[in-house]
Amino acid sequence: MLTTTQTIAWLDNFADKIETNKAYLNDLDTPIGDGDHGSNMVRGLTAVKAALADKGEADVTTAFKTIAMALISKVGGAAGPLYGTAFLEMAKTSKAGNADLASLIAAALAGLKKRGGAVAGDKTLIDVWTPVLAAVRANQLTPTVIKTAVESTKPMVAKKGRASYLGDRSVGHLDPGAVSSGDLFTALLETVVQS
Ligand code: ADP
Ligand code: MG
């Protein structure tokens, strides 16, 4: 079961990673997008940190809802509604009494697929969430699992989002959303799974 304290620590760590990687994420989004993924995510996560600090000691469902609303209203682009949906689905699942990691990530992934219409292999953040869910279910989430998932997007042809406009020319680039999702799960490993 994920606690509110763990959730806040997870998102704070994620926000730190995204701030550190802002320029890198923008650079990844430049050849196959519009160069804003790092800036979008920093804007959203700054809002997340402020909103969580405002809420004080809320329950885990409220924390997820707060995170989702901040992301939806501040990230913008494709990634805002997608990450927002992921955390909104975690809020719903935790409200129904399932706050274990596998249930949370499974609900979020189902929401991401429904919202964006992407499947595994389309060169999106789904290509990170899918193997991470399998690893969490098997209790085997490691930095290597995350790194392998992120790097799997490099040879893929983008089928969704802006990168899909490039067709075959999207090959050879990491997907920026996959990289930010890699940061999300590395933060999870550092704050929750290993704690
Ligand atoms: P935008 O593309 O609107 O500029 P961002 O640059 O912030 O938004 O986010 C781009 C990332 O969003 C991509 O790298 C990809 O991982 C993800 N993405 C875009 N469209 C989809 C989709 N339909 N389904 C899943 N993920 C998507
Ligand atoms: Mg972009």
PDB file of C-alpha atoms and ligand atoms in Angstrom:
ATOM      1  CA  MET A   1       0.000   0.000   0.000  1.00  0.00           C
ATOM      2  CA  LEU A   2       1.278   3.383  -1.000  1.00  0.00           C
ATOM      3  CA  THR A   3       0.973   6.020   1.729  1.00  0.00           C
ATOM      4  CA  THR A   4       0.472   9.764   1.283  1.00  0.00           C
ATOM      5  CA  THR A   5       3.973  10.421   2.597  1.00  0.00           C
ATOM      6  CA  GLN A   6       5.478   8.001   0.068  1.00  0.00           C
ATOM      7  CA  THR A   7       3.426   9.533  -2.740  1.00  0.00           C
ATOM      8  CA  ILE A   8       4.646  13.030  -1.915  1.00  0.00           C
ATOM      9  CA  ALA A   9       8.259  11.822  -1.647  1.00  0.00           C
ATOM     10  CA  TRP A  10       7.859  10.066  -5.019  1.00  0.00           C
ATOM     11  CA  LEU A  11       6.535  13.173  -6.776  1.00  0.00           C
ATOM     12  CA  ASP A  12       9.097  15.486  -5.144  1.00  0.00           C
ATOM     13  CA  ASN A  13      11.887  13.207  -6.344  1.00  0.00           C
ATOM     14  CA  PHE A  14      10.311  13.065  -9.828  1.00  0.00           C
ATOM     15  CA  ALA A  15      10.078  16.868  -9.905  1.00  0.00           C
ATOM     16  CA  ASP A  16      13.784  17.142  -8.999  1.00  0.00           C
ATOM     17  CA  LYS A  17      14.755  14.726 -11.779  1.00  0.00           C
ATOM     18  CA  ILE A  18      12.659  16.563 -14.354  1.00  0.00           C
ATOM     19  CA  GLU A  19      14.163  19.913 -13.323  1.00  0.00           C
ATOM     20  CA  THR A  20      17.643  18.433 -13.722  1.00  0.00           C
ATOM     21  CA  ASN A  21      16.720  16.915 -17.107  1.00  0.00           C
ATOM     22  CA  LYS A  22      14.695  19.834 -18.459  1.00  0.00           C
ATOM     23  CA  ALA A  23      17.137  20.783 -21.228  1.00  0.00           C
ATOM     24  CA  TYR A  24      17.780  17.124 -22.105  1.00  0.00           C
ATOM     25  CA  LEU A  25      14.032  16.459 -22.457  1.00  0.00           C
ATOM     26  CA  ASN A  26      13.608  19.571 -24.608  1.00  0.00           C
ATOM     27  CA  ASP A  27      16.551  18.415 -26.750  1.00  0.00           C
ATOM     28  CA  LEU A  28      15.010  14.962 -27.204  1.00  0.00           C
ATOM     29  CA  ASP A  29      11.732  16.589 -28.233  1.00  0.00           C
ATOM     30  CA  THR A  30      13.449  18.825 -30.818  1.00  0.00           C
ATOM     31  CA  PRO A  31      14.220  16.420 -33.709  1.00  0.00           C
ATOM     32  CA  ILE A  32      10.957  14.462 -33.352  1.00  0.00           C
ATOM     33  CA  GLY A  33       8.662  17.078 -31.789  1.00  0.00           C
ATOM     34  CA  ASP A  34       8.489  20.754 -30.891  1.00  0.00           C
ATOM     35  CA  GLY A  35      11.188  20.955 -28.243  1.00  0.00           C
ATOM     36  CA  ASP A  36       8.964  21.632 -25.247  1.00  0.00           C
ATOM     37  CA  HIS A  37       8.633  18.369 -23.316  1.00  0.00           C
ATOM     38  CA  GLY A  38      11.094  19.340 -20.568  1.00  0.00           C
ATOM     39  CA  SER A  39       9.613  22.825 -20.180  1.00  0.00           C
ATOM     40  CA  ASN A  40       6.071  21.398 -20.143  1.00  0.00           C
ATOM     41  CA  MET A  41       6.915  18.872 -17.454  1.00  0.00           C
ATOM     42  CA  VAL A  42       8.833  21.339 -15.266  1.00  0.00           C
ATOM     43  CA  ARG A  43       5.866  23.718 -15.347  1.00  0.00           C
ATOM     44  CA  GLY A  44       3.526  20.924 -14.294  1.00  0.00           C
ATOM     45  CA  LEU A  45       5.716  19.505 -11.572  1.00  0.00           C
ATOM     46  CA  THR A  46       6.380  22.900 -10.035  1.00  0.00           C
ATOM     47  CA  ALA A  47       2.599  23.204  -9.754  1.00  0.00           C
ATOM     48  CA  VAL A  48       2.348  19.678  -8.329  1.00  0.00           C
ATOM     49  CA  LYS A  49       4.875  20.444  -5.587  1.00  0.00           C
ATOM     50  CA  ALA A  50       3.072  23.665  -4.634  1.00  0.00           C
ATOM     51  CA  ALA A  51      -0.351  21.993  -4.660  1.00  0.00           C
ATOM     52  CA  LEU A  52       0.827  19.071  -2.506  1.00  0.00           C
ATOM     53  CA  ALA A  53       2.442  21.437  -0.018  1.00  0.00           C
ATOM     54  CA  ASP A  54      -0.861  23.355   0.175  1.00  0.00           C
ATOM     55  CA  LYS A  55      -2.901  20.244   0.916  1.00  0.00           C
ATOM     56  CA  GLY A  56      -0.858  19.247   3.961  1.00  0.00           C
ATOM     57  CA  GLU A  57      -1.602  15.774   5.298  1.00  0.00           C
ATOM     58  CA  ALA A  58      -4.268  14.638   2.849  1.00  0.00           C
ATOM     59  CA  ASP A  59      -5.198  11.002   2.219  1.00  0.00           C
ATOM     60  CA  VAL A  60      -3.570   9.210  -0.705  1.00  0.00           C
ATOM     61  CA  THR A  61      -6.614   9.566  -2.990  1.00  0.00           C
ATOM     62  CA  THR A  62      -6.675  13.325  -2.447  1.00  0.00           C
ATOM     63  CA  ALA A  63      -2.931  13.466  -3.083  1.00  0.00           C
ATOM     64  CA  PHE A  64      -3.312  11.647  -6.434  1.00  0.00           C
ATOM     65  CA  LYS A  65      -6.220  13.884  -7.416  1.00  0.00           C
ATOM     66  CA  THR A  66      -4.215  16.994  -6.521  1.00  0.00           C
ATOM     67  CA  ILE A  67      -1.285  15.760  -8.616  1.00  0.00           C
ATOM     68  CA  ALA A  68      -3.578  14.982 -11.562  1.00  0.00           C
ATOM     69  CA  MET A  69      -5.288  18.376 -11.513  1.00  0.00           C
ATOM     70  CA  ALA A  70      -1.988  20.269 -11.358  1.00  0.00           C
ATOM     71  CA  LEU A  71      -0.600  18.244 -14.278  1.00  0.00           C
ATOM     72  CA  ILE A  72      -3.722  18.621 -16.411  1.00  0.00           C
ATOM     73  CA  SER A  73      -3.931  22.363 -15.862  1.00  0.00           C
ATOM     74  CA  LYS A  74      -0.217  23.203 -16.127  1.00  0.00           C
ATOM     75  CA  VAL A  75       1.727  20.775 -18.333  1.00  0.00           C
ATOM     76  CA  GLY A  76      -0.099  21.437 -21.592  1.00  0.00           C
ATOM     77  CA  GLY A  77       0.702  19.617 -24.834  1.00  0.00           C
ATOM     78  CA  ALA A  78      -0.027  15.932 -25.223  1.00  0.00           C
ATOM     79  CA  ALA A  79       1.793  14.983 -22.043  1.00  0.00           C
ATOM     80  CA  GLY A  80      -0.384  17.044 -19.653  1.00  0.00           C
ATOM     81  CA  PRO A  81      -3.677  15.230 -20.220  1.00  0.00           C
ATOM     82  CA  LEU A  82      -1.811  11.913 -20.410  1.00  0.00           C
ATOM     83  CA  TYR A  83       0.112  12.193 -17.127  1.00  0.00           C
ATOM     84  CA  GLY A  84      -2.989  13.826 -15.595  1.00  0.00           C
ATOM     85  CA  THR A  85      -5.132  10.863 -16.633  1.00  0.00           C
ATOM     86  CA  ALA A  86      -2.588   8.434 -15.189  1.00  0.00           C
ATOM     87  CA  PHE A  87      -2.775  10.071 -11.751  1.00  0.00           C
ATOM     88  CA  LEU A  88      -6.555  10.503 -11.924  1.00  0.00           C
ATOM     89  CA  GLU A  89      -6.886   6.763 -12.523  1.00  0.00           C
ATOM     90  CA  MET A  90      -4.586   6.131  -9.547  1.00  0.00           C
ATOM     91  CA  ALA A  91      -6.897   8.339  -7.460  1.00  0.00           C
ATOM     92  CA  LYS A  92      -9.932   6.301  -8.529  1.00  0.00           C
ATOM     93  CA  THR A  93      -8.231   2.986  -7.841  1.00  0.00           C
ATOM     94  CA  SER A  94      -6.952   4.050  -4.445  1.00  0.00           C
ATOM     95  CA  LYS A  95     -10.446   5.274  -3.548  1.00  0.00           C
ATOM     96  CA  ALA A  96     -11.786   1.822  -4.363  1.00  0.00           C
ATOM     97  CA  GLY A  97      -9.300   0.448  -1.809  1.00  0.00           C
ATOM     98  CA  ASN A  98      -6.484  -0.635  -4.120  1.00  0.00           C
ATOM     99  CA  ALA A  99      -3.389   1.393  -3.303  1.00  0.00           C
ATOM    100  CA  ASP A 100      -0.846  -1.330  -4.007  1.00  0.00           C
ATOM    101  CA  LEU A 101       1.649  -0.356  -6.686  1.00  0.00           C
ATOM    102  CA  ALA A 102       0.620  -2.948  -9.268  1.00  0.00           C
ATOM    103  CA  SER A 103      -3.068  -1.936  -9.100  1.00  0.00           C
ATOM    104  CA  LEU A 104      -2.188   1.751  -9.287  1.00  0.00           C
ATOM    105  CA  ILE A 105       0.116   1.385 -12.283  1.00  0.00           C
ATOM    106  CA  ALA A 106      -2.294  -0.999 -14.051  1.00  0.00           C
ATOM    107  CA  ALA A 107      -5.154   1.484 -13.692  1.00  0.00           C
ATOM    108  CA  ALA A 108      -2.958   4.352 -14.870  1.00  0.00           C
ATOM    109  CA  LEU A 109      -1.734   2.414 -17.906  1.00  0.00           C
ATOM    110  CA  ALA A 110      -5.286   1.453 -18.911  1.00  0.00           C
ATOM    111  CA  GLY A 111      -6.230   5.143 -18.668  1.00  0.00           C
ATOM    112  CA  LEU A 112      -3.205   6.209 -20.716  1.00  0.00           C
ATOM    113  CA  LYS A 113      -4.055   3.761 -23.497  1.00  0.00           C
ATOM    114  CA  LYS A 114      -7.680   4.819 -23.560  1.00  0.00           C
ATOM    115  CA  ARG A 115      -6.828   8.506 -23.563  1.00  0.00           C
ATOM    116  CA  GLY A 116      -4.061   8.464 -26.172  1.00  0.00           C
ATOM    117  CA  GLY A 117      -5.019   5.432 -28.221  1.00  0.00           C
ATOM    118  CA  ALA A 118      -1.412   4.199 -28.291  1.00  0.00           C
ATOM    119  CA  VAL A 119      -0.344   0.604 -27.821  1.00  0.00           C
ATOM    120  CA  ALA A 120       3.049  -0.901 -26.981  1.00  0.00           C
ATOM    121  CA  GLY A 121       5.451  -0.387 -29.886  1.00  0.00           C
ATOM    122  CA  ASP A 122       4.065   3.019 -30.945  1.00  0.00           C
ATOM    123  CA  LYS A 123       7.123   4.854 -29.505  1.00  0.00           C
ATOM    124  CA  THR A 124       5.391   6.639 -26.623  1.00  0.00           C
ATOM    125  CA  LEU A 125       5.503   6.592 -22.849  1.00  0.00           C
ATOM    126  CA  ILE A 126       3.322   3.440 -23.065  1.00  0.00           C
ATOM    127  CA  ASP A 127       6.537   1.603 -23.994  1.00  0.00           C
ATOM    128  CA  VAL A 128       7.873   2.352 -20.528  1.00  0.00           C
ATOM    129  CA  TRP A 129       4.684   1.911 -18.494  1.00  0.00           C
ATOM    130  CA  THR A 130       3.973  -1.536 -20.025  1.00  0.00           C
ATOM    131  CA  PRO A 131       7.224  -3.332 -19.049  1.00  0.00           C
ATOM    132  CA  VAL A 132       7.324  -1.453 -15.729  1.00  0.00           C
ATOM    133  CA  LEU A 133       3.875  -2.789 -14.840  1.00  0.00           C
ATOM    134  CA  ALA A 134       4.972  -6.334 -15.678  1.00  0.00           C
ATOM    135  CA  ALA A 135       8.096  -5.907 -13.522  1.00  0.00           C
ATOM    136  CA  VAL A 136       6.162  -4.438 -10.590  1.00  0.00           C
ATOM    137  CA  ARG A 137       3.708  -7.343 -10.763  1.00  0.00           C
ATOM    138  CA  ALA A 138       6.664  -9.737 -10.601  1.00  0.00           C
ATOM    139  CA  ASN A 139       8.272  -7.675  -7.823  1.00  0.00           C
ATOM    140  CA  GLN A 140      11.276  -7.146 -10.100  1.00  0.00           C
ATOM    141  CA  LEU A 141      11.412  -3.461 -10.903  1.00  0.00           C
ATOM    142  CA  THR A 142      15.075  -2.463 -11.257  1.00  0.00           C
ATOM    143  CA  PRO A 143      16.981   0.437 -12.830  1.00  0.00           C
ATOM    144  CA  THR A 144      17.885  -1.935 -15.682  1.00  0.00           C
ATOM    145  CA  VAL A 145      14.233  -2.712 -16.439  1.00  0.00           C
ATOM    146  CA  ILE A 146      13.546   1.021 -16.672  1.00  0.00           C
ATOM    147  CA  LYS A 147      16.626   1.787 -18.772  1.00  0.00           C
ATOM    148  CA  THR A 148      15.904  -1.065 -21.188  1.00  0.00           C
ATOM    149  CA  ALA A 149      12.302   0.108 -21.575  1.00  0.00           C
ATOM    150  CA  VAL A 150      13.335   3.705 -22.271  1.00  0.00           C
ATOM    151  CA  GLU A 151      15.985   2.610 -24.798  1.00  0.00           C
ATOM    152  CA  SER A 152      13.542   0.271 -26.544  1.00  0.00           C
ATOM    153  CA  THR A 153      11.854   3.369 -28.019  1.00  0.00           C
ATOM    154  CA  LYS A 154      14.955   4.393 -29.998  1.00  0.00           C
ATOM    155  CA  PRO A 155      14.575   2.012 -32.982  1.00  0.00           C
ATOM    156  CA  MET A 156      10.780   2.339 -33.057  1.00  0.00           C
ATOM    157  CA  VAL A 157       8.764   4.207 -35.701  1.00  0.00           C
ATOM    158  CA  ALA A 158       6.435   6.684 -33.979  1.00  0.00           C
ATOM    159  CA  LYS A 159       2.771   5.931 -34.536  1.00  0.00           C
ATOM    160  CA  LYS A 160       1.203   8.493 -32.182  1.00  0.00           C
ATOM    161  CA  GLY A 161       1.730  12.122 -31.252  1.00  0.00           C
ATOM    162  CA  ARG A 162       3.823  14.735 -33.064  1.00  0.00           C
ATOM    163  CA  ALA A 163       6.695  12.318 -33.735  1.00  0.00           C
ATOM    164  CA  SER A 164       4.357  10.220 -35.902  1.00  0.00           C
ATOM    165  CA  TYR A 165       4.326  13.034 -38.498  1.00  0.00           C
ATOM    166  CA  LEU A 166       7.946  12.102 -39.216  1.00  0.00           C
ATOM    167  CA  GLY A 167       7.210   8.471 -39.978  1.00  0.00           C
ATOM    168  CA  ASP A 168      10.444   6.540 -40.567  1.00  0.00           C
ATOM    169  CA  ARG A 169      12.528   9.617 -39.735  1.00  0.00           C
ATOM    170  CA  SER A 170      11.501   9.175 -36.091  1.00  0.00           C
ATOM    171  CA  VAL A 171      13.733   6.077 -35.953  1.00  0.00           C
ATOM    172  CA  GLY A 172      16.994   6.487 -34.021  1.00  0.00           C
ATOM    173  CA  HIS A 173      15.650   8.921 -31.417  1.00  0.00           C
ATOM    174  CA  LEU A 174      14.509   8.204 -27.867  1.00  0.00           C
ATOM    175  CA  ASP A 175      10.906   9.179 -27.196  1.00  0.00           C
ATOM    176  CA  PRO A 176      10.915  12.149 -24.768  1.00  0.00           C
ATOM    177  CA  GLY A 177       7.779  10.972 -22.943  1.00  0.00           C
ATOM    178  CA  ALA A 178       9.377   7.563 -22.457  1.00  0.00           C
ATOM    179  CA  VAL A 179      12.412   9.275 -20.911  1.00  0.00           C
ATOM    180  CA  SER A 180      10.278  11.380 -18.516  1.00  0.00           C
ATOM    181  CA  SER A 181       8.325   8.248 -17.562  1.00  0.00           C
ATOM    182  CA  GLY A 182      11.672   6.555 -16.925  1.00  0.00           C
ATOM    183  CA  ASP A 183      12.410   9.379 -14.482  1.00  0.00           C
ATOM    184  CA  LEU A 184       9.004   8.830 -12.855  1.00  0.00           C
ATOM    185  CA  PHE A 185       9.744   5.169 -12.191  1.00  0.00           C
ATOM    186  CA  THR A 186      13.340   5.763 -11.144  1.00  0.00           C
ATOM    187  CA  ALA A 187      11.921   8.199  -8.587  1.00  0.00           C
ATOM    188  CA  LEU A 188       9.462   5.498  -7.495  1.00  0.00           C
ATOM    189  CA  LEU A 189      12.300   3.011  -7.047  1.00  0.00           C
ATOM    190  CA  GLU A 190      14.313   5.493  -4.996  1.00  0.00           C
ATOM    191  CA  THR A 191      11.469   6.574  -2.727  1.00  0.00           C
ATOM    192  CA  VAL A 192       9.034   3.677  -2.423  1.00  0.00           C
ATOM    193  CA  VAL A 193      10.166   0.334  -3.755  1.00  0.00           C
ATOM    194  CA  GLN A 194      13.525   0.555  -2.035  1.00  0.00           C
ATOM    195  CA  SER A 195      12.251   2.136   1.170  1.00  0.00           C
TER     196      SER A 195
HETATM  197  P1  ADP B   1       3.461  17.741 -27.409  1.00  0.00           P
HETATM  198  O1  ADP B   1       3.742  16.538 -28.266  1.00  0.00           O
HETATM  199  O2  ADP B   1       2.037  18.184 -27.489  1.00  0.00           O
HETATM  200  O3  ADP B   1       4.448  18.859 -27.641  1.00  0.00           O
HETATM  201  P2  ADP B   1       4.992  16.901 -25.125  1.00  0.00           P
HETATM  202  O4  ADP B   1       6.173  17.264 -25.942  1.00  0.00           O
HETATM  203  O5  ADP B   1       4.934  17.477 -23.749  1.00  0.00           O
HETATM  204  O6  ADP B   1       3.649  17.245 -25.889  1.00  0.00           O
HETATM  205  O7  ADP B   1       4.920  15.319 -24.954  1.00  0.00           O
HETATM  206  C1  ADP B   1       5.302  14.451 -25.985  1.00  0.00           C
HETATM  207  C2  ADP B   1       5.232  13.021 -25.479  1.00  0.00           C
HETATM  208  O8  ADP B   1       3.883  12.633 -25.242  1.00  0.00           O
HETATM  209  C3  ADP B   1       5.746  12.004 -26.473  1.00  0.00           C
HETATM  210  O9  ADP B   1       7.129  11.840 -26.357  1.00  0.00           O
HETATM  211  C4  ADP B   1       4.984  10.727 -26.138  1.00  0.00           C
HETATM  212  O10 ADP B   1       5.667   9.923 -25.192  1.00  0.00           O
HETATM  213  C5  ADP B   1       3.723  11.241 -25.492  1.00  0.00           C
HETATM  214  N1  ADP B   1       2.591  11.077 -26.374  1.00  0.00           N
HETATM  215  C6  ADP B   1       2.175  11.884 -27.366  1.00  0.00           C
HETATM  216  N2  ADP B   1       1.048  11.423 -27.929  1.00  0.00           N
HETATM  217  C7  ADP B   1       0.733  10.270 -27.268  1.00  0.00           C
HETATM  218  C8  ADP B   1      -0.334   9.312 -27.354  1.00  0.00           C
HETATM  219  N3  ADP B   1      -1.314   9.439 -28.247  1.00  0.00           N
HETATM  220  N4  ADP B   1      -0.333   8.273 -26.484  1.00  0.00           N
HETATM  221  C9  ADP B   1       0.661   8.147 -25.566  1.00  0.00           C
HETATM  222  N5  ADP B   1       1.673   9.018 -25.436  1.00  0.00           N
HETATM  223  C10 ADP B   1       1.716  10.047 -26.268  1.00  0.00           C
HETATM  224 MG    MG B   2       6.493  18.602 -27.443  1.00  0.00          MG
END
